[in-house]
PDB file of C-alpha atoms in Angstrom:
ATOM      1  CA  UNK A   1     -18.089 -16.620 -21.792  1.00 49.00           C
ATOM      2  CA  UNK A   2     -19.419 -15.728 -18.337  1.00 45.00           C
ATOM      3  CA  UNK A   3     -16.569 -13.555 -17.630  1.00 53.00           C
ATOM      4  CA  UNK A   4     -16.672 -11.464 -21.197  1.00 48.00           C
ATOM      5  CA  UNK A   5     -20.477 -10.471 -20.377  1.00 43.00           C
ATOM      6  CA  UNK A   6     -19.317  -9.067 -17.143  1.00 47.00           C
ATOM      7  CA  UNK A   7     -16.560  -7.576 -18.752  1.00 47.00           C
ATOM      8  CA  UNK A   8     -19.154  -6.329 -21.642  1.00 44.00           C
ATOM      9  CA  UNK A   9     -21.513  -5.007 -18.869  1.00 44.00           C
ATOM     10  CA  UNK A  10     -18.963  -3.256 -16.558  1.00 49.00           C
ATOM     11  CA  UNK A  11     -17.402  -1.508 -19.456  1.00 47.00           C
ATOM     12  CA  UNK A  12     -20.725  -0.319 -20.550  1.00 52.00           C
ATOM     13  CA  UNK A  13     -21.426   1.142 -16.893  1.00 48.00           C
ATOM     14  CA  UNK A  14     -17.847   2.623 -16.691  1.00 49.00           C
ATOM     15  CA  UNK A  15     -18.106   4.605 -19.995  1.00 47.00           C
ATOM     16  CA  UNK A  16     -22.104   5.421 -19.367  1.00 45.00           C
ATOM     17  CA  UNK A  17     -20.859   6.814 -15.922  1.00 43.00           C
ATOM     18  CA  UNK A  18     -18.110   8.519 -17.452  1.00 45.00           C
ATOM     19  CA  UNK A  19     -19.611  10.341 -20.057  1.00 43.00           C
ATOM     20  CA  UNK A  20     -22.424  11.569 -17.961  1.00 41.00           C
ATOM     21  CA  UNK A  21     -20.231  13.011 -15.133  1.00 40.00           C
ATOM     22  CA  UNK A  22     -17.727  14.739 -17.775  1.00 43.00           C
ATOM     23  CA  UNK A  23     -19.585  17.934 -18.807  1.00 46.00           C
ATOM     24  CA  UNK A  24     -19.144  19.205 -15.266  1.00 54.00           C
ATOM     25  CA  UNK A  25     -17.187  19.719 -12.325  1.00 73.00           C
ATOM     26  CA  UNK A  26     -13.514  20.632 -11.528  1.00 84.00           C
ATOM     27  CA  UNK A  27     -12.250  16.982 -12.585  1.00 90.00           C
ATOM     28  CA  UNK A  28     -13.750  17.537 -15.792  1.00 80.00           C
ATOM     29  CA  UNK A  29     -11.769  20.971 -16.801  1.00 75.00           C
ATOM     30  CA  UNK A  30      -9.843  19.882 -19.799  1.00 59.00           C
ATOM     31  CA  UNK A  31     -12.431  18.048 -21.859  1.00 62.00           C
ATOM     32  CA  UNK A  32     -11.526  19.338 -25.204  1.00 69.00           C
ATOM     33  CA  UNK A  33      -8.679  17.072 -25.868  1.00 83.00           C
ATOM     34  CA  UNK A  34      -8.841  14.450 -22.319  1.00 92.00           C
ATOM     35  CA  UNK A  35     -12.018  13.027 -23.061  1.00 92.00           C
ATOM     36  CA  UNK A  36     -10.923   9.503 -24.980  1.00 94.00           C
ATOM     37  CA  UNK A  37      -8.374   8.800 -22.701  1.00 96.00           C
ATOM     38  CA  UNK A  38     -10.362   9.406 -19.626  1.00 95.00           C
ATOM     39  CA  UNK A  39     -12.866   6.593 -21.108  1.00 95.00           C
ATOM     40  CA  UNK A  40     -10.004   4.867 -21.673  1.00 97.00           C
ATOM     41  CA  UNK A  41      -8.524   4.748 -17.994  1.00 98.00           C
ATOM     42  CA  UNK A  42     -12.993   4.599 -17.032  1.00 97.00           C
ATOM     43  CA  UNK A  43     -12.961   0.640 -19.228  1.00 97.00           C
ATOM     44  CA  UNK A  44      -9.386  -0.818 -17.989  1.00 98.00           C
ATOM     45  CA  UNK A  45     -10.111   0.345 -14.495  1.00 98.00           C
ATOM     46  CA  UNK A  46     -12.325  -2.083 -13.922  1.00 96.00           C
ATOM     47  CA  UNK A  47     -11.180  -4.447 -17.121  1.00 97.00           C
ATOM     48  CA  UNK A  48      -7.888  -5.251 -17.282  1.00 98.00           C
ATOM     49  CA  UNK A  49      -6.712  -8.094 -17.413  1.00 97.00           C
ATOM     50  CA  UNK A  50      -2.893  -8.488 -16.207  1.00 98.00           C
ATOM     51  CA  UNK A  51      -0.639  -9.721 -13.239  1.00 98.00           C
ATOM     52  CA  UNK A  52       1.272  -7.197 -12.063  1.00 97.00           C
ATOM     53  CA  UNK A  53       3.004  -9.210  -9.341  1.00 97.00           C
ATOM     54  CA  UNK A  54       2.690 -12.243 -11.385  1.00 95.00           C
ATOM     55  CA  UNK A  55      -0.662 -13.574 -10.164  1.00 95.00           C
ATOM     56  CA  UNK A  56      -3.651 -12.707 -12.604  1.00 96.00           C
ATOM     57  CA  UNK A  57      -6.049  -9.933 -11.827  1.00 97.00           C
ATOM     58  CA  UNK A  58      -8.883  -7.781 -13.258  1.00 96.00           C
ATOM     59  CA  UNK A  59      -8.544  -4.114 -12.914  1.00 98.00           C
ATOM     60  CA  UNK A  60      -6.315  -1.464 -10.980  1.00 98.00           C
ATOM     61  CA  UNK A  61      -9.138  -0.263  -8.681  1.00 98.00           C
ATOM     62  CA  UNK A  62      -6.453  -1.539  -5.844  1.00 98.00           C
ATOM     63  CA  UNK A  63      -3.809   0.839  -7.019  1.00 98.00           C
ATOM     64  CA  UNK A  64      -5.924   3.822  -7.324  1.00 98.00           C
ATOM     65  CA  UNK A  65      -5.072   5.532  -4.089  1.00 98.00           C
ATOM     66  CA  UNK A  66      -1.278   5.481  -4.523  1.00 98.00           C
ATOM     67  CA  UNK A  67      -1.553   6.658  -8.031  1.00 98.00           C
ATOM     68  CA  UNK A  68      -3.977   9.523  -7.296  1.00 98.00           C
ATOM     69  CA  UNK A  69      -1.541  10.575  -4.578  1.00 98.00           C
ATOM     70  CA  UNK A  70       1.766  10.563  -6.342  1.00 98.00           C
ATOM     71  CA  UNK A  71      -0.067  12.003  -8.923  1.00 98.00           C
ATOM     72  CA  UNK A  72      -1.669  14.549  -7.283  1.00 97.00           C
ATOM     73  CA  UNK A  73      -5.297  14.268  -7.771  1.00 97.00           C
ATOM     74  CA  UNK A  74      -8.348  13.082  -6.240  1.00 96.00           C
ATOM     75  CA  UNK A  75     -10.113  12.674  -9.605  1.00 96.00           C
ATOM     76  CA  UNK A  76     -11.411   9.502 -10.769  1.00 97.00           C
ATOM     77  CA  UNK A  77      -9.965   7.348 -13.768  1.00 97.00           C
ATOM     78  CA  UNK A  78     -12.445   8.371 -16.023  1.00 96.00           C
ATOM     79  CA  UNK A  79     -12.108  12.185 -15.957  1.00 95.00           C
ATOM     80  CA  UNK A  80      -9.404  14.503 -17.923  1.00 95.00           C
ATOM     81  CA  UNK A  81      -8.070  15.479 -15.149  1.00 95.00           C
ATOM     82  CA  UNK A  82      -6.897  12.222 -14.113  1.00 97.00           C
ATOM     83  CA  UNK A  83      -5.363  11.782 -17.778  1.00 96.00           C
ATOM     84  CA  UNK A  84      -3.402  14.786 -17.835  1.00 95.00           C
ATOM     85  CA  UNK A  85      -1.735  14.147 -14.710  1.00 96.00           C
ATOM     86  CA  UNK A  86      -0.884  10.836 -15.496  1.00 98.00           C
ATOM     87  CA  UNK A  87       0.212  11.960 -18.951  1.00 97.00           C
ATOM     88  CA  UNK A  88       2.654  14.293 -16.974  1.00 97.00           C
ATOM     89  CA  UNK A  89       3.881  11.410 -14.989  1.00 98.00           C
ATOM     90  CA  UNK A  90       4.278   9.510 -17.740  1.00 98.00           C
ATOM     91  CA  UNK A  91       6.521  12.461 -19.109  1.00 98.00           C
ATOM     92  CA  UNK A  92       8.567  13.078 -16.451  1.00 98.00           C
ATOM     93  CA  UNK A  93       9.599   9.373 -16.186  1.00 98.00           C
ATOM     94  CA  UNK A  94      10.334   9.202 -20.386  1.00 98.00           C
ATOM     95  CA  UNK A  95       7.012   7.062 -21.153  1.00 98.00           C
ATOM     96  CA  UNK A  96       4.724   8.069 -23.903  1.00 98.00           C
ATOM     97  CA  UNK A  97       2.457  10.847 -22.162  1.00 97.00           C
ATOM     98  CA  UNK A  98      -0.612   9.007 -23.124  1.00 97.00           C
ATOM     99  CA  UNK A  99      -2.651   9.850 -20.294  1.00 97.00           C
ATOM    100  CA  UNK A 100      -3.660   6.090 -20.468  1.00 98.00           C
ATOM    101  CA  UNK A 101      -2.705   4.048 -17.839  1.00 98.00           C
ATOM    102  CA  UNK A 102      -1.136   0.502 -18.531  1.00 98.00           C
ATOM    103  CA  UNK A 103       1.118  -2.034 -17.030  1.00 98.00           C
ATOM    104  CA  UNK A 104       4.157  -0.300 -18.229  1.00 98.00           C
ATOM    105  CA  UNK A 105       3.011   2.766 -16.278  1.00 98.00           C
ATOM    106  CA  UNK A 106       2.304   1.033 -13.833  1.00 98.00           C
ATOM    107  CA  UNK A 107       5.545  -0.663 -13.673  1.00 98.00           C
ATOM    108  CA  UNK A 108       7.226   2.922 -13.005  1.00 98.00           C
ATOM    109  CA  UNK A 109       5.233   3.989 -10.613  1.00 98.00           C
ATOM    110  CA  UNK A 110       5.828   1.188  -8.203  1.00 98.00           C
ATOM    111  CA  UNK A 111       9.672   1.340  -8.761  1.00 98.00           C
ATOM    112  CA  UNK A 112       8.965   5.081  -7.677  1.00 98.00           C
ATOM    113  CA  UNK A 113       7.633   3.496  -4.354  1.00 98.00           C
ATOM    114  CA  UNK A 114      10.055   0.791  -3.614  1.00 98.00           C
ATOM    115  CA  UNK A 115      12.796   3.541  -3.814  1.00 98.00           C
ATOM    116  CA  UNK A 116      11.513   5.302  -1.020  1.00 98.00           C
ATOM    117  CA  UNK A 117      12.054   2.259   0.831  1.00 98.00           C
ATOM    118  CA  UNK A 118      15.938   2.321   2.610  1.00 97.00           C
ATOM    119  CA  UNK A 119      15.495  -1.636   3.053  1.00 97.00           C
ATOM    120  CA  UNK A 120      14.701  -2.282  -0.617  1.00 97.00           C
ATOM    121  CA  UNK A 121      17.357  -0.259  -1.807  1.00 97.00           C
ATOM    122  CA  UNK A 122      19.696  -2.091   1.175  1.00 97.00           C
ATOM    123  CA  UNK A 123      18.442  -5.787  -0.525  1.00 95.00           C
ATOM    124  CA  UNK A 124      19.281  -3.639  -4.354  1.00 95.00           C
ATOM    125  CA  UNK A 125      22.863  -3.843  -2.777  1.00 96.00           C
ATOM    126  CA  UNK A 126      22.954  -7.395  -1.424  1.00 95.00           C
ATOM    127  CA  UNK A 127      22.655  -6.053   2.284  1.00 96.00           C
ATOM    128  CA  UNK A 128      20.633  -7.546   4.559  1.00 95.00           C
ATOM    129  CA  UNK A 129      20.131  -4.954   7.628  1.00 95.00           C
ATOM    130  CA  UNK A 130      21.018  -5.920  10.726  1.00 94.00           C
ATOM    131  CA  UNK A 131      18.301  -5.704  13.759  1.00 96.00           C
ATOM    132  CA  UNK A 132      18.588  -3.353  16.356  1.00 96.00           C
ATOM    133  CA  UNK A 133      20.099  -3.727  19.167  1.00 95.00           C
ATOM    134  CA  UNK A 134      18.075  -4.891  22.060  1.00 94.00           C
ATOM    135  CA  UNK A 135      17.787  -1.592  24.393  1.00 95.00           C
ATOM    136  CA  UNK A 136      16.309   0.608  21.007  1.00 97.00           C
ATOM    137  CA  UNK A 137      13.485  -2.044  20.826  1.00 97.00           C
ATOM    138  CA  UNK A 138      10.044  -0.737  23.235  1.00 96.00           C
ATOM    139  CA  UNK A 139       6.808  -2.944  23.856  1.00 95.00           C
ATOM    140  CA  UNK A 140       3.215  -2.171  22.507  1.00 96.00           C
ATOM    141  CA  UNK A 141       0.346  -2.162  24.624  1.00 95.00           C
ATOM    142  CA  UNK A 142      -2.313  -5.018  24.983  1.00 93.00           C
ATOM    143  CA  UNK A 143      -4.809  -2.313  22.919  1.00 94.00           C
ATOM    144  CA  UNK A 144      -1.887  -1.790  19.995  1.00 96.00           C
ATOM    145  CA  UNK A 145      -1.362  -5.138  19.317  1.00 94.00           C
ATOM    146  CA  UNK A 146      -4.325  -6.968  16.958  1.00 93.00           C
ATOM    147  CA  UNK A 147      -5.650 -10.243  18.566  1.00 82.00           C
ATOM    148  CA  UNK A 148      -4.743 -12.433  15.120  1.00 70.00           C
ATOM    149  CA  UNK A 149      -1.169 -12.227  16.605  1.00 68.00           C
ATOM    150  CA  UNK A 150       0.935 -11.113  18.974  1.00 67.00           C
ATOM    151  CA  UNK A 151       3.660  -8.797  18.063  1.00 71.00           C
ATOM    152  CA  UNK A 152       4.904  -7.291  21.002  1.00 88.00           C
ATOM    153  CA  UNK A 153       7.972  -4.770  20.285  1.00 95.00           C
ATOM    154  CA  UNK A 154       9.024  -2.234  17.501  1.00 97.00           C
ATOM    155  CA  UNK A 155      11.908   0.618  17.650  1.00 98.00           C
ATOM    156  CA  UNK A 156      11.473   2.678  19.653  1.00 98.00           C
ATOM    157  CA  UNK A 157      10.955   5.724  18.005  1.00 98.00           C
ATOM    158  CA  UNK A 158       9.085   4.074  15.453  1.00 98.00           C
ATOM    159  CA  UNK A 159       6.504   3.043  18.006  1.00 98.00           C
ATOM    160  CA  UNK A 160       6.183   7.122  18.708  1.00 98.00           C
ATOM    161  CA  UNK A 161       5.655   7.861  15.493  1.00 98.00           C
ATOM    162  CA  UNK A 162       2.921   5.203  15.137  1.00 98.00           C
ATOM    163  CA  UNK A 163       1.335   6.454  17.956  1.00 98.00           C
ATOM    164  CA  UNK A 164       1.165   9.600  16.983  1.00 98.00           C
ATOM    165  CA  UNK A 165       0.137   8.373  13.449  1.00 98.00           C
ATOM    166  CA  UNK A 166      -2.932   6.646  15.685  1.00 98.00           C
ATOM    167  CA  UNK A 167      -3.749   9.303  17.673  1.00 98.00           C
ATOM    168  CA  UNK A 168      -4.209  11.570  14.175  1.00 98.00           C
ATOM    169  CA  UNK A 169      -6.455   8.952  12.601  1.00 98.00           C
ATOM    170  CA  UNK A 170      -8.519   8.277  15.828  1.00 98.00           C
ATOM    171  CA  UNK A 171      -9.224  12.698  15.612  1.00 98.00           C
ATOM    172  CA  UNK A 172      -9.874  12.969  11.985  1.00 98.00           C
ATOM    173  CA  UNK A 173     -11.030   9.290  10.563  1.00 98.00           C
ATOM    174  CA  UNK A 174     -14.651   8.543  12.052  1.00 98.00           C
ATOM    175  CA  UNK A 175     -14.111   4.751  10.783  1.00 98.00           C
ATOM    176  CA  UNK A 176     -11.329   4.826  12.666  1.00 98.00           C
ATOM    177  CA  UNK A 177     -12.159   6.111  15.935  1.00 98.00           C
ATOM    178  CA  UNK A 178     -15.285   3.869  15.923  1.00 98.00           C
ATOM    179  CA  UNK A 179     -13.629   0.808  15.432  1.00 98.00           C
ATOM    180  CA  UNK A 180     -10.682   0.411  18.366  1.00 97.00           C
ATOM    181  CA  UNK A 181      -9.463  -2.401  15.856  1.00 96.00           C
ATOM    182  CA  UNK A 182      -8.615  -0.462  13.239  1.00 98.00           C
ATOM    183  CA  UNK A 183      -4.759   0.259  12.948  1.00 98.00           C
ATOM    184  CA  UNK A 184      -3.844  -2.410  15.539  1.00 97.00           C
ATOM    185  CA  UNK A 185      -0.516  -4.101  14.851  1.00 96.00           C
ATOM    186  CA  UNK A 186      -0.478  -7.786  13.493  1.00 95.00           C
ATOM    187  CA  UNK A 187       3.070  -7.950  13.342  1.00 94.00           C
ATOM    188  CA  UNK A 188       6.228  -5.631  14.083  1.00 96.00           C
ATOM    189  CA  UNK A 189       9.968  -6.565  15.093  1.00 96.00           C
ATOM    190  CA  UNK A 190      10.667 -10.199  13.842  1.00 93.00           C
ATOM    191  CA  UNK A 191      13.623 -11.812  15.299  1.00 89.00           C
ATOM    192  CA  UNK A 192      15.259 -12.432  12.571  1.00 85.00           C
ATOM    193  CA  UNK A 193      16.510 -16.168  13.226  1.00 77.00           C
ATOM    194  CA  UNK A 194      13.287 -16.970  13.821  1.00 72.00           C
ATOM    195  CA  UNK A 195      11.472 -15.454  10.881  1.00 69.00           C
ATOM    196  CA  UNK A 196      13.928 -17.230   8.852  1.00 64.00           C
ATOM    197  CA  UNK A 197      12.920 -20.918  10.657  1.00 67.00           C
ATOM    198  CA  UNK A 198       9.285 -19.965  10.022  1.00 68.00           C
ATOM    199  CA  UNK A 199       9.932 -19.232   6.602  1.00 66.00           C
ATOM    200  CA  UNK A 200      11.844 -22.121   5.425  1.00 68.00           C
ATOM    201  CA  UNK A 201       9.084 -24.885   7.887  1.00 70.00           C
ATOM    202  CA  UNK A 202       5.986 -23.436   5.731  1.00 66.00           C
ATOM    203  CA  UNK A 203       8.177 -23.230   2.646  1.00 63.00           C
ATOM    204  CA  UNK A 204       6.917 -19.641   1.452  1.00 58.00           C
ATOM    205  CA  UNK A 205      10.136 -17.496   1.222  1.00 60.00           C
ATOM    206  CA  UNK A 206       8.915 -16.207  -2.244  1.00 56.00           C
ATOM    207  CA  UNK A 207       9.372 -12.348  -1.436  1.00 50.00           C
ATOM    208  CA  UNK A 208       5.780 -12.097  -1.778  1.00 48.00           C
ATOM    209  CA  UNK A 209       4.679 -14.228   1.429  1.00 50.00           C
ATOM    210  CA  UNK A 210       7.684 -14.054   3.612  1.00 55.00           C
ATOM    211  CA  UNK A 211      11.786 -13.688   2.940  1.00 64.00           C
ATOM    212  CA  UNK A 212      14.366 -15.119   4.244  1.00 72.00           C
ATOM    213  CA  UNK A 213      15.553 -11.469   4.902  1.00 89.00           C
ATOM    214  CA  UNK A 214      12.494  -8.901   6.155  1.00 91.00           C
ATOM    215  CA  UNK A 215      11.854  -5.801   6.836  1.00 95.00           C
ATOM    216  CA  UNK A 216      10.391  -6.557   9.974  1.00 95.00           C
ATOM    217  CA  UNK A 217      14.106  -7.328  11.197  1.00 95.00           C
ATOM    218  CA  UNK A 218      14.265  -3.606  11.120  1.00 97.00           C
ATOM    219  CA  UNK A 219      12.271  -2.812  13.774  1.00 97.00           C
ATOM    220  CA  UNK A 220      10.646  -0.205  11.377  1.00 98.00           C
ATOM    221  CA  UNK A 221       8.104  -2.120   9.202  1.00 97.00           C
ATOM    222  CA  UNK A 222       4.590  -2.517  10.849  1.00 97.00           C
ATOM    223  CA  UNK A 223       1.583  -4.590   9.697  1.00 97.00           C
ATOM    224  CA  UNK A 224      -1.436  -2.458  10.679  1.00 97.00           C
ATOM    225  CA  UNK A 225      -5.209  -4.099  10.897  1.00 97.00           C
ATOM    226  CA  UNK A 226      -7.100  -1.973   7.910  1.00 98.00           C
ATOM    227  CA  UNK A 227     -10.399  -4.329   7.798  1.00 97.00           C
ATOM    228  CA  UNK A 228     -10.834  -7.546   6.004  1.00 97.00           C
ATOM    229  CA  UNK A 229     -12.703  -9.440   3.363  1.00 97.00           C
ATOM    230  CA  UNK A 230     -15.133 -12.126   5.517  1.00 95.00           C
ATOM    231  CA  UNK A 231     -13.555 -15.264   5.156  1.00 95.00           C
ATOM    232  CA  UNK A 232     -10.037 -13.769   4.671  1.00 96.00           C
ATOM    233  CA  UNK A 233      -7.138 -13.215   6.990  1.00 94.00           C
ATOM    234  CA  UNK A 234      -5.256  -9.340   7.544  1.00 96.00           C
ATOM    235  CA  UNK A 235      -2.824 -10.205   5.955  1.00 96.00           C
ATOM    236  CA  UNK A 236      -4.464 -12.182   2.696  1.00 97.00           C
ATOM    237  CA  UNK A 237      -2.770 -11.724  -0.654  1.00 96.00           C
ATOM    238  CA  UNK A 238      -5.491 -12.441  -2.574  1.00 97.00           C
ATOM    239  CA  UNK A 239      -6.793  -9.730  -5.419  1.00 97.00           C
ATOM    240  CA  UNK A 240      -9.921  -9.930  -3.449  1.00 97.00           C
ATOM    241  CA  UNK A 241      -9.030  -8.902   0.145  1.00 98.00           C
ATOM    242  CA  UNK A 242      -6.228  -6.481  -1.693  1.00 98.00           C
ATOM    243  CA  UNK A 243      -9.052  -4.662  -3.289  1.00 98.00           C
ATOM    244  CA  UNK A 244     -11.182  -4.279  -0.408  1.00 98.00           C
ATOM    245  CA  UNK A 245      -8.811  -3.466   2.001  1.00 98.00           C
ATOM    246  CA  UNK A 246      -7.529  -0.120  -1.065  1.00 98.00           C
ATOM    247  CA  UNK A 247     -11.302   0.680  -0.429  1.00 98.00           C
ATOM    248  CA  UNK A 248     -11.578   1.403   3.510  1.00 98.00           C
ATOM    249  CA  UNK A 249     -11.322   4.925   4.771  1.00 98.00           C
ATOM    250  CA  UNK A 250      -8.500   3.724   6.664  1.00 98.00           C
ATOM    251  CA  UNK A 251      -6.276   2.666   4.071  1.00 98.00           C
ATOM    252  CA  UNK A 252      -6.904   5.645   2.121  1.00 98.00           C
ATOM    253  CA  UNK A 253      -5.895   8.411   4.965  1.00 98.00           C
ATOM    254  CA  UNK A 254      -2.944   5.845   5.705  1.00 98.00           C
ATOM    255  CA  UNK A 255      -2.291   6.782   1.829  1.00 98.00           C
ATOM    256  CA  UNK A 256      -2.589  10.465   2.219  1.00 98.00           C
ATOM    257  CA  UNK A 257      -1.106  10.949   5.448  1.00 98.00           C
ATOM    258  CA  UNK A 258       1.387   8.354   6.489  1.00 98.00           C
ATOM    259  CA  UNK A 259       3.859  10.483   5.105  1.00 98.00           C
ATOM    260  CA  UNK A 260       3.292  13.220   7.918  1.00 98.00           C
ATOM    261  CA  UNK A 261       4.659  10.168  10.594  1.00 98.00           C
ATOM    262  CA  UNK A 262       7.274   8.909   8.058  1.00 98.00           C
ATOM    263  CA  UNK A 263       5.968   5.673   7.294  1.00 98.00           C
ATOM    264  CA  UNK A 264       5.374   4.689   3.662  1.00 98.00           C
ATOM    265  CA  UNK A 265       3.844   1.856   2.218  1.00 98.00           C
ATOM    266  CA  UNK A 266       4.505  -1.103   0.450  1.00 98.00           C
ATOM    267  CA  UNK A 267       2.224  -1.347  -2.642  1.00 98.00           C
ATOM    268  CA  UNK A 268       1.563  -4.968  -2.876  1.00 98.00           C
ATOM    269  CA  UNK A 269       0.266  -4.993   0.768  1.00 98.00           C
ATOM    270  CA  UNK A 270      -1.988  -2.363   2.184  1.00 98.00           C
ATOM    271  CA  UNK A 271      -1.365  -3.063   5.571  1.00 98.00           C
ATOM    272  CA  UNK A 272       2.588  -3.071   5.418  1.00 98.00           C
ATOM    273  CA  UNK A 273       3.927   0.235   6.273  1.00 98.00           C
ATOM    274  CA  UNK A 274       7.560   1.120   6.775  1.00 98.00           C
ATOM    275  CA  UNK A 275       9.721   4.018   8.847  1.00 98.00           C
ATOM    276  CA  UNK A 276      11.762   5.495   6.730  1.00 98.00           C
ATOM    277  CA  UNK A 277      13.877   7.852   9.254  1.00 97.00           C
ATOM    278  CA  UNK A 278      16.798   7.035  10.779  1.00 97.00           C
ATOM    279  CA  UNK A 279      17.444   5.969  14.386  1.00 97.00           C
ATOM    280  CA  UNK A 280      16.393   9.307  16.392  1.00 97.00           C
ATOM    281  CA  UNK A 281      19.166   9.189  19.205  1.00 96.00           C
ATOM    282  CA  UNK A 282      16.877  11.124  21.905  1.00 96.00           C
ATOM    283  CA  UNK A 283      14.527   7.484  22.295  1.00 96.00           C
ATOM    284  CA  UNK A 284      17.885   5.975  23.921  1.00 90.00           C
ATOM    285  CA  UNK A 285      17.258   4.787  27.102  1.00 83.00           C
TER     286      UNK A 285
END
C-alpha cells in the first residue's frame, strides 16, 4: 500500500513537471504529436517496476546516461525530443517506434553495448582470453590505486590511456579535480588462477558478482572509484548504490567521453570500464 502512494505521488510530480516544462525549450520542439509518449517515458522513469538483470527494481533513472548517449540527446525522459529519438532507435533495431521506452527496448540497447565489448563477444564463442604476458603488464602509482584495494598492474598501454583519460577529467570535471579519489582504480589485472580460487571460496561466480573467466584477466578492464552510497561499498550491486553512482558528474563524463580513451562501459556496473583496442606494439619494453 505504502509503495503504490509513492508510486501515486511520484507519477503525479513526473507528469506535473513534464507538462509544465513542455511548451518551451529546444527539448520540447516536436510537441504536436511527442507529447503522450514523453509523459509516458516522464511516469515509468521513475515507476517501473521490472528486473532487468533479474533482481527487482523501480525505474530506469540508472540507465539514463547510456541511453541519452547512444541516442544522441541530452533531453530528459519526459520531453518529445527524447521520444523521437528513441522511436528512431527503436526503428533502426526493428522494434515498434513507439517512442516509449520498455524492457524490450531496453533489452536491445544493452545487447548494443555488450557488442562493443571484444571479451563478451570472445565468451559468445566459448573463448576465454588468455592474460598477457608478463613484460606488457606496468604498475599504477600509490595515488592511482583506491585504498578499498590494492590493484597494482594493468597493460600497459591501457594504463596510458587511463591516464590520459584522468588527466582529461581532472581539466574539465570540477568534481573530479576536487576530489583526488575520484577515478582511482579498485581493481585492474586479476591473475587469473587466482580470481578463479576467490571466486569458487566465496561461492559467487554468477556472472553478475564475479566469473570464473573475467575480464580483468585481460589486463584491459578497470574498476574506477565514481563515489558511493554511505553505507555501501564501490563496487555494490545494489539498485541503490547503482543509481547513485549513474547520478555523479563523474560517471556521466565517463559516459560521454570514455570513448575518446577507448574504454567503454559495462552497463550493469558504472564503475567497470573496458579497453577495447588492441595491444599497441610501441608500449613493448
Amino acid at each position: 500500500m505504502l509503495r503504490s502512494l509513492i508510486a501515486f505521488l511520484i507519477l503525479g510530480l513526473a507528469l506535473t513537471a513534464a507538462g509544465g516544462a513542455r511548451a518551451s525549450g529546444p527539448c520540447h520542439a516536436d510537441t504536436g504529436d511527442w507529447n503522450e509518449q514523453g509523459l509516458a517515458n516522464a511516469a515509468s522513469f521513475y515507476t517501473l517496476e521490472w528486473a532487468p538483470f533479474g533482481a527487482a527494481e523501480w525505474g530506469w533513472e540508472t540507465y539514463l546516461p547510456l541511453i541519452q548517449q547512444e541516442i544522441g540527446t541530452d533531453c530528459g525522459p519526459g520531453t518529445p525530443i527524447f521520444a523521437t529519438r528513441l522511436a528512431a532507435f527503436q526503428q533502426t533495431y526493428g522494434l515498434p517506434s513507439t517512442g516509449v521506452f520498455d524492457a524490450a527496448t531496453f533489452q536491445v540497447f544493452r545487447g548494443v553495448w555488450q557488442e562493443r565489448r571484444p571479451f563478451v563477444m570472445a565468451r559468445l564463442r566459448q573463448e576465454c582470453p588468455e592474460p598477457p604476458p608478463i613484460n606488457q603488464l606496468g604498475y599504477l602509482v600509490a595515488s592511482e590505486e583506491h585504498a578499498d584495494r590494492l590493484t597494482r598492474l594493468l597493460r600497459r598501454d591501457v594504463l596510458d590511456a587511463y591516464r590520459r583519460l584522468v588527466a582529461a577529467a581532472r581539466a574539465e570535471v570540477p568534481e573530479v579535480a576536487a576530489d583526488p579519489e575520484l577515478l582511482q582504480i579498485f581493481s585492474g589485472f586479476r591473475d587469473p588462477e587466482a580470481d578463479a580460487a576467490r571466486c569458487a571460496q566465496d561461492r559467487n561466480c554468477d556472472g553478475l558478482h564475479r566469473a570464473v573467466c573475467s575480464p580483468h584477466r585481460t589486463g584491459t578492464a578497470v574498476d574506477l572509484y565514481v563515489g558511493q552510497l554511505q553505507g555501501m561499498g564501490v563496487d555494490s550491486t545494489a539498485a541503490a548504490s547503482r543509481q547513485h553512482m549513474s547520478r555523479t558528474a563523474t560517471y556521466r563524463w565517463l559516459v560521454a567521453n570514455a570513448g575518446r580513451f577507448g574504454f567503454v562501459p559495462y552497463v550493469f556496473e558504472p564503475w567497470h570500464w573496458e579497453y577495447v583496442k588492441p595491444w599497441d606494439d610501441s608500449f613493448a619494453p
